[in-house]
Amino acid sequence: MTTDAFLADCRARLAFDLLSNTWNAVVLWALRDGPRRPVELRERIGGISSKVLTETLRRLQFNGLVDRQADPDTATRVEYRLTDLGRTLLVPIDAVGAWAFEHGDEVMAAQEAACTPDPRFPRPTCRGV
């Protein structure tokens, strides 16, 4: 890897941009076991609105990571599935998840320490955010 690996037009930056959107990785992970309808995805994921799910699925489709399949008999029945390219992102997503499982408590402790009440101020403040 060269020292220019993270410049704006490089491939590594593209990959980080894809994974930096919270919902991209969550939706890809939710599709890992096979095709899902949007309603099934919302139930499986939780906490995502229909609008945000639709935007995320369109973005993933645009990037070649998800394929949209419409039922020819029923125009309203649509399923989304991972493409072969999308499936390749499951490995780094799993690695980030494993890191979060191992170190999440440490990160939350650091956040809590940064937000401890300061007796000089009437309400807690968080440093660094």
PDB file of C-alpha atoms in Angstrom:
ATOM      1  CA  MET A   1       0.000   0.000   0.000  1.00  0.00           C
ATOM      2  CA  THR A   2       1.322   3.432  -0.849  1.00  0.00           C
ATOM      3  CA  THR A   3       1.314   6.478   1.387  1.00  0.00           C
ATOM      4  CA  ASP A   4      -1.473   7.906  -0.781  1.00  0.00           C
ATOM      5  CA  ALA A   5      -3.813   5.031   0.092  1.00  0.00           C
ATOM      6  CA  PHE A   6      -6.428   7.232   1.749  1.00  0.00           C
ATOM      7  CA  LEU A   7      -6.633  10.151  -0.675  1.00  0.00           C
ATOM      8  CA  ALA A   8     -10.078  11.240  -1.847  1.00  0.00           C
ATOM      9  CA  ASP A   9     -10.032   9.301  -5.103  1.00  0.00           C
ATOM     10  CA  CYS A  10      -8.523   6.055  -3.853  1.00  0.00           C
ATOM     11  CA  ARG A  11     -10.203   2.664  -3.488  1.00  0.00           C
ATOM     12  CA  ALA A  12      -9.552   2.356   0.248  1.00  0.00           C
ATOM     13  CA  ARG A  13     -11.454   5.584   0.827  1.00  0.00           C
ATOM     14  CA  LEU A  14     -14.324   4.216  -1.263  1.00  0.00           C
ATOM     15  CA  ALA A  15     -14.515   1.146   0.971  1.00  0.00           C
ATOM     16  CA  PHE A  16     -14.482   3.236   4.143  1.00  0.00           C
ATOM     17  CA  ASP A  17     -17.197   5.470   2.708  1.00  0.00           C
ATOM     18  CA  LEU A  18     -19.362   2.398   2.069  1.00  0.00           C
ATOM     19  CA  LEU A  19     -18.898   1.146   5.612  1.00  0.00           C
ATOM     20  CA  SER A  20     -19.115   4.529   7.339  1.00  0.00           C
ATOM     21  CA  ASN A  21     -22.872   4.735   6.816  1.00  0.00           C
ATOM     22  CA  THR A  22     -24.319   2.903   9.804  1.00  0.00           C
ATOM     23  CA  TRP A  23     -27.225   1.409   7.925  1.00  0.00           C
ATOM     24  CA  ASN A  24     -25.170   0.066   4.996  1.00  0.00           C
ATOM     25  CA  ALA A  25     -23.370  -2.510   7.127  1.00  0.00           C
ATOM     26  CA  VAL A  26     -26.512  -3.348   9.115  1.00  0.00           C
ATOM     27  CA  VAL A  27     -28.584  -4.004   5.982  1.00  0.00           C
ATOM     28  CA  LEU A  28     -25.814  -6.037   4.356  1.00  0.00           C
ATOM     29  CA  TRP A  29     -25.529  -8.132   7.539  1.00  0.00           C
ATOM     30  CA  ALA A  30     -29.306  -8.602   7.660  1.00  0.00           C
ATOM     31  CA  LEU A  31     -29.210  -9.986   4.096  1.00  0.00           C
ATOM     32  CA  ARG A  32     -26.413 -12.478   4.802  1.00  0.00           C
ATOM     33  CA  ASP A  33     -28.747 -15.489   5.138  1.00  0.00           C
ATOM     34  CA  GLY A  34     -30.666 -14.881   1.929  1.00  0.00           C
ATOM     35  CA  PRO A  35     -33.171 -12.640   0.182  1.00  0.00           C
ATOM     36  CA  ARG A  36     -35.552 -10.541   2.232  1.00  0.00           C
ATOM     37  CA  ARG A  37     -38.542  -8.349   1.557  1.00  0.00           C
ATOM     38  CA  PRO A  38     -38.348  -4.781   2.897  1.00  0.00           C
ATOM     39  CA  VAL A  39     -40.869  -5.550   5.666  1.00  0.00           C
ATOM     40  CA  GLU A  40     -38.779  -8.529   6.773  1.00  0.00           C
ATOM     41  CA  LEU A  41     -35.642  -6.380   6.777  1.00  0.00           C
ATOM     42  CA  ARG A  42     -37.283  -3.719   8.947  1.00  0.00           C
ATOM     43  CA  GLU A  43     -38.428  -6.370  11.429  1.00  0.00           C
ATOM     44  CA  ARG A  44     -35.019  -8.025  11.495  1.00  0.00           C
ATOM     45  CA  ILE A  45     -33.085  -4.774  11.852  1.00  0.00           C
ATOM     46  CA  GLY A  46     -35.352  -2.747  14.134  1.00  0.00           C
ATOM     47  CA  GLY A  47     -35.041   0.997  14.605  1.00  0.00           C
ATOM     48  CA  ILE A  48     -34.915   1.859  10.905  1.00  0.00           C
ATOM     49  CA  SER A  49     -37.674   3.799   9.171  1.00  0.00           C
ATOM     50  CA  SER A  50     -39.106   2.729   5.824  1.00  0.00           C
ATOM     51  CA  LYS A  51     -37.660   5.849   4.221  1.00  0.00           C
ATOM     52  CA  VAL A  52     -34.133   5.243   5.521  1.00  0.00           C
ATOM     53  CA  LEU A  53     -34.303   1.550   4.589  1.00  0.00           C
ATOM     54  CA  THR A  54     -35.386   2.434   1.045  1.00  0.00           C
ATOM     55  CA  GLU A  55     -32.598   5.011   0.706  1.00  0.00           C
ATOM     56  CA  THR A  56     -30.057   2.520   2.036  1.00  0.00           C
ATOM     57  CA  LEU A  57     -31.203  -0.265  -0.288  1.00  0.00           C
ATOM     58  CA  ARG A  58     -31.020   2.104  -3.272  1.00  0.00           C
ATOM     59  CA  ARG A  59     -27.515   3.212  -2.281  1.00  0.00           C
ATOM     60  CA  LEU A  60     -26.386  -0.402  -1.883  1.00  0.00           C
ATOM     61  CA  GLN A  61     -27.956  -1.301  -5.226  1.00  0.00           C
ATOM     62  CA  PHE A  62     -26.244   1.687  -6.888  1.00  0.00           C
ATOM     63  CA  ASN A  63     -22.908   0.436  -5.556  1.00  0.00           C
ATOM     64  CA  GLY A  64     -23.501  -3.102  -6.824  1.00  0.00           C
ATOM     65  CA  LEU A  65     -23.769  -4.654  -3.366  1.00  0.00           C
ATOM     66  CA  VAL A  66     -27.481  -5.538  -3.385  1.00  0.00           C
ATOM     67  CA  ASP A  67     -29.767  -6.795  -6.119  1.00  0.00           C
ATOM     68  CA  ARG A  68     -33.476  -5.972  -6.277  1.00  0.00           C
ATOM     69  CA  GLN A  69     -35.787  -8.691  -7.569  1.00  0.00           C
ATOM     70  CA  ALA A  70     -39.410  -7.847  -8.377  1.00  0.00           C
ATOM     71  CA  ASP A  71     -41.954 -10.659  -8.609  1.00  0.00           C
ATOM     72  CA  PRO A  72     -43.219 -10.658 -12.228  1.00  0.00           C
ATOM     73  CA  ASP A  73     -46.736 -11.591 -11.094  1.00  0.00           C
ATOM     74  CA  THR A  74     -47.016  -8.983  -8.351  1.00  0.00           C
ATOM     75  CA  ALA A  75     -45.300  -5.669  -8.979  1.00  0.00           C
ATOM     76  CA  THR A  76     -45.478  -4.774  -5.292  1.00  0.00           C
ATOM     77  CA  ARG A  77     -43.609  -7.888  -4.093  1.00  0.00           C
ATOM     78  CA  VAL A  78     -39.910  -7.088  -4.059  1.00  0.00           C
ATOM     79  CA  GLU A  79     -36.970  -8.893  -2.505  1.00  0.00           C
ATOM     80  CA  TYR A  80     -33.415  -7.772  -1.979  1.00  0.00           C
ATOM     81  CA  ARG A  81     -30.407 -10.058  -1.942  1.00  0.00           C
ATOM     82  CA  LEU A  82     -26.674  -9.656  -1.669  1.00  0.00           C
ATOM     83  CA  THR A  83     -24.679  -9.716  -4.860  1.00  0.00           C
ATOM     84  CA  ASP A  84     -21.408 -11.630  -4.961  1.00  0.00           C
ATOM     85  CA  LEU A  85     -19.672  -8.285  -4.447  1.00  0.00           C
ATOM     86  CA  GLY A  86     -21.898  -7.466  -1.468  1.00  0.00           C
ATOM     87  CA  ARG A  87     -21.134 -10.859   0.069  1.00  0.00           C
ATOM     88  CA  THR A  88     -17.410  -9.996   0.063  1.00  0.00           C
ATOM     89  CA  LEU A  89     -18.117  -7.158   2.522  1.00  0.00           C
ATOM     90  CA  LEU A  90     -19.439  -9.585   5.142  1.00  0.00           C
ATOM     91  CA  VAL A  91     -15.887 -10.483   6.186  1.00  0.00           C
ATOM     92  CA  PRO A  92     -14.838  -6.936   7.150  1.00  0.00           C
ATOM     93  CA  ILE A  93     -18.263  -6.245   8.682  1.00  0.00           C
ATOM     94  CA  ASP A  94     -17.875  -9.383  10.807  1.00  0.00           C
ATOM     95  CA  ALA A  95     -14.364  -8.250  11.817  1.00  0.00           C
ATOM     96  CA  VAL A  96     -15.655  -4.829  12.916  1.00  0.00           C
ATOM     97  CA  GLY A  97     -18.467  -6.535  14.832  1.00  0.00           C
ATOM     98  CA  ALA A  98     -15.973  -8.816  16.589  1.00  0.00           C
ATOM     99  CA  TRP A  99     -13.839  -5.785  17.480  1.00  0.00           C
ATOM    100  CA  ALA A 100     -16.913  -4.001  18.861  1.00  0.00           C
ATOM    101  CA  PHE A 101     -17.865  -7.053  20.931  1.00  0.00           C
ATOM    102  CA  GLU A 102     -14.340  -7.265  22.345  1.00  0.00           C
ATOM    103  CA  HIS A 103     -13.719  -3.543  22.915  1.00  0.00           C
ATOM    104  CA  GLY A 104     -17.184  -1.966  23.114  1.00  0.00           C
ATOM    105  CA  ASP A 105     -17.137  -1.774  26.917  1.00  0.00           C
ATOM    106  CA  GLU A 106     -13.817   0.084  26.780  1.00  0.00           C
ATOM    107  CA  VAL A 107     -15.178   2.606  24.283  1.00  0.00           C
ATOM    108  CA  MET A 108     -18.319   3.160  26.356  1.00  0.00           C
ATOM    109  CA  ALA A 109     -16.201   3.586  29.505  1.00  0.00           C
ATOM    110  CA  ALA A 110     -14.078   6.198  27.727  1.00  0.00           C
ATOM    111  CA  GLN A 111     -17.233   8.013  26.610  1.00  0.00           C
ATOM    112  CA  GLU A 112     -18.635   7.919  30.128  1.00  0.00           C
ATOM    113  CA  ALA A 113     -15.350   9.227  31.557  1.00  0.00           C
ATOM    114  CA  ALA A 114     -15.393  12.058  29.031  1.00  0.00           C
ATOM    115  CA  CYS A 115     -18.925  12.977  30.139  1.00  0.00           C
ATOM    116  CA  THR A 116     -18.427  12.928  33.889  1.00  0.00           C
ATOM    117  CA  PRO A 117     -19.862  15.913  35.723  1.00  0.00           C
ATOM    118  CA  ASP A 118     -17.481  18.769  36.273  1.00  0.00           C
ATOM    119  CA  PRO A 119     -18.176  20.582  39.563  1.00  0.00           C
ATOM    120  CA  ARG A 120     -17.449  23.895  37.834  1.00  0.00           C
ATOM    121  CA  PHE A 121     -20.478  23.485  35.554  1.00  0.00           C
ATOM    122  CA  PRO A 122     -24.142  23.003  36.502  1.00  0.00           C
ATOM    123  CA  ARG A 123     -24.735  20.124  34.095  1.00  0.00           C
ATOM    124  CA  PRO A 124     -22.488  17.375  32.678  1.00  0.00           C
ATOM    125  CA  THR A 125     -20.515  18.230  29.596  1.00  0.00           C
ATOM    126  CA  CYS A 126     -18.779  15.886  27.214  1.00  0.00           C
ATOM    127  CA  ARG A 127     -15.263  16.639  26.134  1.00  0.00           C
ATOM    128  CA  GLY A 128     -14.268  15.906  22.553  1.00  0.00           C
ATOM    129  CA  VAL A 129     -17.713  15.839  20.899  1.00  0.00           C
TER     130      VAL A 129
END
